[in-house]
Short mmCIF file of the C-alpha atoms (twelve columns), coordinates in Angstrom:
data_MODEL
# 
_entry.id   MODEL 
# 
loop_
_atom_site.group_PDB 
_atom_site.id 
_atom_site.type_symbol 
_atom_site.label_atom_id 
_atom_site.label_alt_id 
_atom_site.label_comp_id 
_atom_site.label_asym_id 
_atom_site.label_seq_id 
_atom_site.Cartn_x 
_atom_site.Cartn_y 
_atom_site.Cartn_z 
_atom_site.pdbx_PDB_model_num 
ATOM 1   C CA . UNK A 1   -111.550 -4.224  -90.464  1 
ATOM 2   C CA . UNK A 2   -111.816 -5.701  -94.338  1 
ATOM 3   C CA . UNK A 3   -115.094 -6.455  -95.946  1 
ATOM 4   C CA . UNK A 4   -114.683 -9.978  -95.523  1 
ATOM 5   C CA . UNK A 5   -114.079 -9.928  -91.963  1 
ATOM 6   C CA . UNK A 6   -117.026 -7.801  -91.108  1 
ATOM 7   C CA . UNK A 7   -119.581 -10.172 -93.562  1 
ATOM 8   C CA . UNK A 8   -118.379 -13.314 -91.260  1 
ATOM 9   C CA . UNK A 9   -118.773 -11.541 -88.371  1 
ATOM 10  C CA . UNK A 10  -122.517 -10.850 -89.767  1 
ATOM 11  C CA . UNK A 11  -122.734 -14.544 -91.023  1 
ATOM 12  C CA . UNK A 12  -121.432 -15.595 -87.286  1 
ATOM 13  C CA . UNK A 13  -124.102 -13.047 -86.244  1 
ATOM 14  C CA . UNK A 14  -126.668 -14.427 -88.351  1 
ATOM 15  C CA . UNK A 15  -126.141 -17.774 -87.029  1 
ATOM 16  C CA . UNK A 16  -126.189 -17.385 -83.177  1 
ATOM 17  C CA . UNK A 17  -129.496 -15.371 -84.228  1 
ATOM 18  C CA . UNK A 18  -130.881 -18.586 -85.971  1 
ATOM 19  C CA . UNK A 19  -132.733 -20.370 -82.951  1 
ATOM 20  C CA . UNK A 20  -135.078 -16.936 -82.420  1 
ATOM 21  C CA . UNK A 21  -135.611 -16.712 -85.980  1 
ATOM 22  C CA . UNK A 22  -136.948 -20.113 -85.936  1 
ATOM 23  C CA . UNK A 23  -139.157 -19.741 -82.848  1 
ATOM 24  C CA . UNK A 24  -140.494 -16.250 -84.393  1 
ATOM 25  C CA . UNK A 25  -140.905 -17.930 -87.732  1 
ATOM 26  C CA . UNK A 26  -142.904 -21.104 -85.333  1 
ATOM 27  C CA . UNK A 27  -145.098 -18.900 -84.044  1 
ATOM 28  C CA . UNK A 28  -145.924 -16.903 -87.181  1 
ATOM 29  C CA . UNK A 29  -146.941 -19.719 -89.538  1 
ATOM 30  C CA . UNK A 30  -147.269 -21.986 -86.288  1 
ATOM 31  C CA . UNK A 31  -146.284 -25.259 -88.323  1 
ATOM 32  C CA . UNK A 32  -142.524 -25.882 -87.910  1 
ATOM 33  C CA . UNK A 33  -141.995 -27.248 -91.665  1 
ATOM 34  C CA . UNK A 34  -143.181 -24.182 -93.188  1 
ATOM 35  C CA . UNK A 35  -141.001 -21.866 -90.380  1 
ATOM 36  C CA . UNK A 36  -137.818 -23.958 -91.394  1 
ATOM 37  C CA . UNK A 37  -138.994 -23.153 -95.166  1 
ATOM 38  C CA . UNK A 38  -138.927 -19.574 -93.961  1 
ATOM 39  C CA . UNK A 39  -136.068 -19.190 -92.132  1 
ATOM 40  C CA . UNK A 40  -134.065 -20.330 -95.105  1 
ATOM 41  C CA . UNK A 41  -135.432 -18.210 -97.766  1 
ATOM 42  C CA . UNK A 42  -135.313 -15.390 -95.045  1 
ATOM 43  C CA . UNK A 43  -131.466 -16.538 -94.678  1 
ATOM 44  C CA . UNK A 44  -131.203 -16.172 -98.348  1 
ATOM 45  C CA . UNK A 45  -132.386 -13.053 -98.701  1 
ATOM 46  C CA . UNK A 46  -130.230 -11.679 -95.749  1 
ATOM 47  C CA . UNK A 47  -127.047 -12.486 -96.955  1 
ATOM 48  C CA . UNK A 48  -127.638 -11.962 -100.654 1 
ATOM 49  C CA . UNK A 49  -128.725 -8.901  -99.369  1 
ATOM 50  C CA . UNK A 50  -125.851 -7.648  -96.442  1 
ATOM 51  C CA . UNK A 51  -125.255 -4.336  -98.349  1 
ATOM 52  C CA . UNK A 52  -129.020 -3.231  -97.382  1 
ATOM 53  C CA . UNK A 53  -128.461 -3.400  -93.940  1 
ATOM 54  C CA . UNK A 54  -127.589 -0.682  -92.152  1 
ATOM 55  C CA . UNK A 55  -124.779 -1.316  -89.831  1 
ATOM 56  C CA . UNK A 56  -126.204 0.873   -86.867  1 
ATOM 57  C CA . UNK A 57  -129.797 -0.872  -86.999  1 
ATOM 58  C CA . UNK A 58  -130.149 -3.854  -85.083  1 
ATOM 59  C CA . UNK A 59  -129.563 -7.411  -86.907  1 
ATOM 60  C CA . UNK A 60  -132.342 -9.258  -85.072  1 
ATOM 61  C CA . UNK A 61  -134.729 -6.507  -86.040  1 
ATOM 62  C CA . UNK A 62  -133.927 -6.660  -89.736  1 
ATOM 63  C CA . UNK A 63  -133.662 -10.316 -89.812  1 
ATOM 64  C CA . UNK A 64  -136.697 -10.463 -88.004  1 
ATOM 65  C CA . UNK A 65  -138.113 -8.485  -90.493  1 
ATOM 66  C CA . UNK A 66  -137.451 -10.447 -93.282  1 
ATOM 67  C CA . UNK A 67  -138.510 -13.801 -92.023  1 
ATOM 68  C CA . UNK A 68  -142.029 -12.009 -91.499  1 
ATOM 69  C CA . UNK A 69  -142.108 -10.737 -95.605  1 
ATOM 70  C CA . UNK A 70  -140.815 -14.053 -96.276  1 
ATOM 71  C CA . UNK A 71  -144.016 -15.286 -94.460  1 
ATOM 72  C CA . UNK A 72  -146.232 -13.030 -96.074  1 
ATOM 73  C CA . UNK A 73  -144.549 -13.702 -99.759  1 
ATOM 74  C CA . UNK A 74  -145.510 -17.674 -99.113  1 
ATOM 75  C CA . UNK A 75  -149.419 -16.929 -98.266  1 
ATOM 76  C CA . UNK A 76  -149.951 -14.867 -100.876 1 
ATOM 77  C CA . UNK A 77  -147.854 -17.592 -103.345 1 
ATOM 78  C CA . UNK A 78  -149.913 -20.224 -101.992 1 
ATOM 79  C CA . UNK A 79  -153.206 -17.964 -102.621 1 
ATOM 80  C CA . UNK A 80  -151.835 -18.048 -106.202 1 
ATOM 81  C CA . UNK A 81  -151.154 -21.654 -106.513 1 
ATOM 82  C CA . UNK A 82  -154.520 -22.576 -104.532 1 
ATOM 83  C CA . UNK A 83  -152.337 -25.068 -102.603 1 
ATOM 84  C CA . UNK A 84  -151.619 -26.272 -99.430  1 
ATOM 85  C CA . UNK A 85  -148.607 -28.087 -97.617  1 
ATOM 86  C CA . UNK A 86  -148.566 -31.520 -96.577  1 
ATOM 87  C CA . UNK A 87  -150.515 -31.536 -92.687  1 
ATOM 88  C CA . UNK A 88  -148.283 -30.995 -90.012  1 
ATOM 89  C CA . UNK A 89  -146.703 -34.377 -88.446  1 
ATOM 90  C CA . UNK A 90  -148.253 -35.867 -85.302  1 
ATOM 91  C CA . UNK A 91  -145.374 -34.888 -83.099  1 
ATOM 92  C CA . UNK A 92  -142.063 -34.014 -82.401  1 
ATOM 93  C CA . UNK A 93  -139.322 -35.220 -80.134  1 
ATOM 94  C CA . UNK A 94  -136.978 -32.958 -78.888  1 
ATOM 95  C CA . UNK A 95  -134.580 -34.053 -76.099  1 
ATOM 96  C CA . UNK A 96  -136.475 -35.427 -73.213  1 
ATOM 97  C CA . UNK A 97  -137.994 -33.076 -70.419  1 
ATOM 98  C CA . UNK A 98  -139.786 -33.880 -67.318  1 
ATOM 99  C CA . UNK A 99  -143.598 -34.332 -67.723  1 
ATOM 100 C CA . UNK A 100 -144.953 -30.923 -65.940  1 
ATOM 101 C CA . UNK A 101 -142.485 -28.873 -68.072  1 
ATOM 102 C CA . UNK A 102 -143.494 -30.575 -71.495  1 
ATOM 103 C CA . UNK A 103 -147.770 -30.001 -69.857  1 
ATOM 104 C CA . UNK A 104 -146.713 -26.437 -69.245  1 
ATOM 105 C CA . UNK A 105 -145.038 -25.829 -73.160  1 
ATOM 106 C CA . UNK A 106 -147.785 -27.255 -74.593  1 
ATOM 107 C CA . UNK A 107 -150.158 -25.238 -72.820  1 
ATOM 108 C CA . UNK A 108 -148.304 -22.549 -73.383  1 
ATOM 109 C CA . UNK A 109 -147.998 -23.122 -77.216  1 
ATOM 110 C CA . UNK A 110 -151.899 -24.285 -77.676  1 
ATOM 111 C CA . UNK A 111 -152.659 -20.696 -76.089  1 
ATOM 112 C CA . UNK A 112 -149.995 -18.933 -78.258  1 
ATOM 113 C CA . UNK A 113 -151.886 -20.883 -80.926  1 
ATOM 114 C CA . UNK A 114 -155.319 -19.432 -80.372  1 
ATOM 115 C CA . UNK A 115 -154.534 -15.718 -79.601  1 
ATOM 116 C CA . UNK A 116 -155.469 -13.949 -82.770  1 
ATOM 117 C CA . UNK A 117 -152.419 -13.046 -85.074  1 
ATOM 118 C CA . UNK A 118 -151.804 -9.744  -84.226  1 
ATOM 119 C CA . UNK A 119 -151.377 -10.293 -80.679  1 
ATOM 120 C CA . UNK A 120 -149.318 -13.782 -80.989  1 
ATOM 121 C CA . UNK A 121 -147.174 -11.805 -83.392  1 
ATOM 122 C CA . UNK A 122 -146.362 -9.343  -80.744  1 
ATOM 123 C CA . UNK A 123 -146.201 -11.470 -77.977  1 
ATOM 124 C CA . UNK A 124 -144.054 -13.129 -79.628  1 
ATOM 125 C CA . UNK A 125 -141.415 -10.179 -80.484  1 
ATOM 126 C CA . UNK A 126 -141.362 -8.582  -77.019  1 
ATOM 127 C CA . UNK A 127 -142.027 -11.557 -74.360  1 
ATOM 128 C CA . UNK A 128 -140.223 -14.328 -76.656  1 
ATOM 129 C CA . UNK A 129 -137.625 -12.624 -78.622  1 
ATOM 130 C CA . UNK A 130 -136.867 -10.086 -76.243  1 
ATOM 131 C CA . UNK A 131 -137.116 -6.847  -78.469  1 
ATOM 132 C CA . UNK A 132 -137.745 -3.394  -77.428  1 
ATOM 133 C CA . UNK A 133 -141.471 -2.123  -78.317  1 
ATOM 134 C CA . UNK A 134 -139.679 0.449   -81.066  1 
ATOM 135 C CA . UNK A 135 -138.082 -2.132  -83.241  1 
ATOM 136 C CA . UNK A 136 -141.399 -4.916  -82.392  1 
ATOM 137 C CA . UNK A 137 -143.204 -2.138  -83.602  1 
ATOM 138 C CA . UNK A 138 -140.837 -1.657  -87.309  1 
ATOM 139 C CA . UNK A 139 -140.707 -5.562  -87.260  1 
ATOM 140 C CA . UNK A 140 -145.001 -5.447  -87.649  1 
ATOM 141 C CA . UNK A 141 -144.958 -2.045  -89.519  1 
ATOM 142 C CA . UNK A 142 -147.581 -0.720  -86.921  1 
ATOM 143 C CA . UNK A 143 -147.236 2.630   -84.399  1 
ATOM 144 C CA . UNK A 144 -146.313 1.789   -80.940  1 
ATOM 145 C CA . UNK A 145 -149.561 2.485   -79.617  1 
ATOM 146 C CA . UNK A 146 -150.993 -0.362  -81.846  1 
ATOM 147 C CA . UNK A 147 -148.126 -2.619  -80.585  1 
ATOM 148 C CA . UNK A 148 -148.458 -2.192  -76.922  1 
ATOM 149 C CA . UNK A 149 -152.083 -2.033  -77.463  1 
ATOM 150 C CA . UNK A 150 -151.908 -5.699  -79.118  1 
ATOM 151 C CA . UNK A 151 -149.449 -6.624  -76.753  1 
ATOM 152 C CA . UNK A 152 -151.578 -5.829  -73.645  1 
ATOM 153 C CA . UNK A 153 -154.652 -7.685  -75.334  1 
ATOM 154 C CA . UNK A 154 -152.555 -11.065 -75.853  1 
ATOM 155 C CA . UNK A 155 -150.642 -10.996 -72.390  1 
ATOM 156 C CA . UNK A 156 -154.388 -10.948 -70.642  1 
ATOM 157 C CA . UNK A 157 -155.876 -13.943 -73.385  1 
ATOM 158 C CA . UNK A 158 -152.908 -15.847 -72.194  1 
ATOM 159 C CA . UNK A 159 -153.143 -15.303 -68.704  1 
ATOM 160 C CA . UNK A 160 -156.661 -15.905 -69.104  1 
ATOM 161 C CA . UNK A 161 -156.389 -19.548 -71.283  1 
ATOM 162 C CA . UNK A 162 -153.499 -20.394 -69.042  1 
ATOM 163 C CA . UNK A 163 -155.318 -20.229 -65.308  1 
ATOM 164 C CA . UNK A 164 -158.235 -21.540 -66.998  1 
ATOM 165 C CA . UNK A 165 -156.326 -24.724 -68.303  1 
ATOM 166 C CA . UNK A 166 -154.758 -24.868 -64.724  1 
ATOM 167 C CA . UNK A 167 -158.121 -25.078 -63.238  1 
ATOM 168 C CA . UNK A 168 -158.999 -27.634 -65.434  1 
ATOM 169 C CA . UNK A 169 -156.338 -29.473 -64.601  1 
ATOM 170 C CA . UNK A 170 -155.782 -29.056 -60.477  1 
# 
């Protein structure tokens, strides 16, 4: 296989990947302006960057990866600049879904919302994204323990927020 082939073949990669990049990038700066933002520069970086992946690693991991230090390169830029973004629109309509499915995403999401970052971040990786605990665990840069420590700590919060909004509401 030729160069070019195998860099679209990572570029087709790249973009079947792009909807989980966006919902990781959602819940990590949990403002979907500044995850678009992210996901490009993240996008960027990946394919100005395709001769730093290693072809036996996992794509999602890597790009994964990068979308988080793309995160953490905007807070500290905005730290610098002592500014902030534009406040996040009042809504957003996408498609049309039946009422008890829209209550139970944004329950969902305002629960996601409140868990502290740690645990969202790793909630997000293994129970959203799907990844094994080893490469959650290279996405965060923390051991295992920490991750299924973190992990354990955010799936009880949720369950927690979650019967206690469906209390509220029965």
């Amino acid at each position: 296989m030729s160069t070019t082939e195998s860099t679209e073949n990572i570029q087709a990669r790249i973009i079947e990947l792009l909807p989980r990049l966006r919902r990781f990038a959602r819940n990590l700066t949990r403002n979907p302006h500044d995850a678009d933002d992210v996901v490009q520069i993240a996008i960027e970086r990946a394919l100005t960057r395709l001769d730093q992946w290693h072809r036996d690693a996992r794509l999602d991991s890597w790009l994964f990866r990068i979308v988080r230090n793309a995160w953490i390169d905007e807070l500290r830029s905005r730290a610098r600049r002592d500014a902030l973004f534009a406040p996040e629109e009042a809504g957003e309509a996408v498609g049309i879904a039946a009422m008890d499915r829209e209550v139970d995403r944004l329950s969902v999401e305002a629960a996601m919302a409140r868990l502290p970052e740690e645990q969202r971040l790793a909630v997000s990786l293994v129970l959203v994204e799907g990844l094994p605990y080893k490469e959650a665990a290279l996405v965060l840069d923390v051991p295992i323990g920490t991750l299924t420590s973190r992990l354990a700590r955010g799936r009880e919060a949720l369950q927690a927020m979650l019967q206690w909004a469906e209390g509220v509401t029965s």
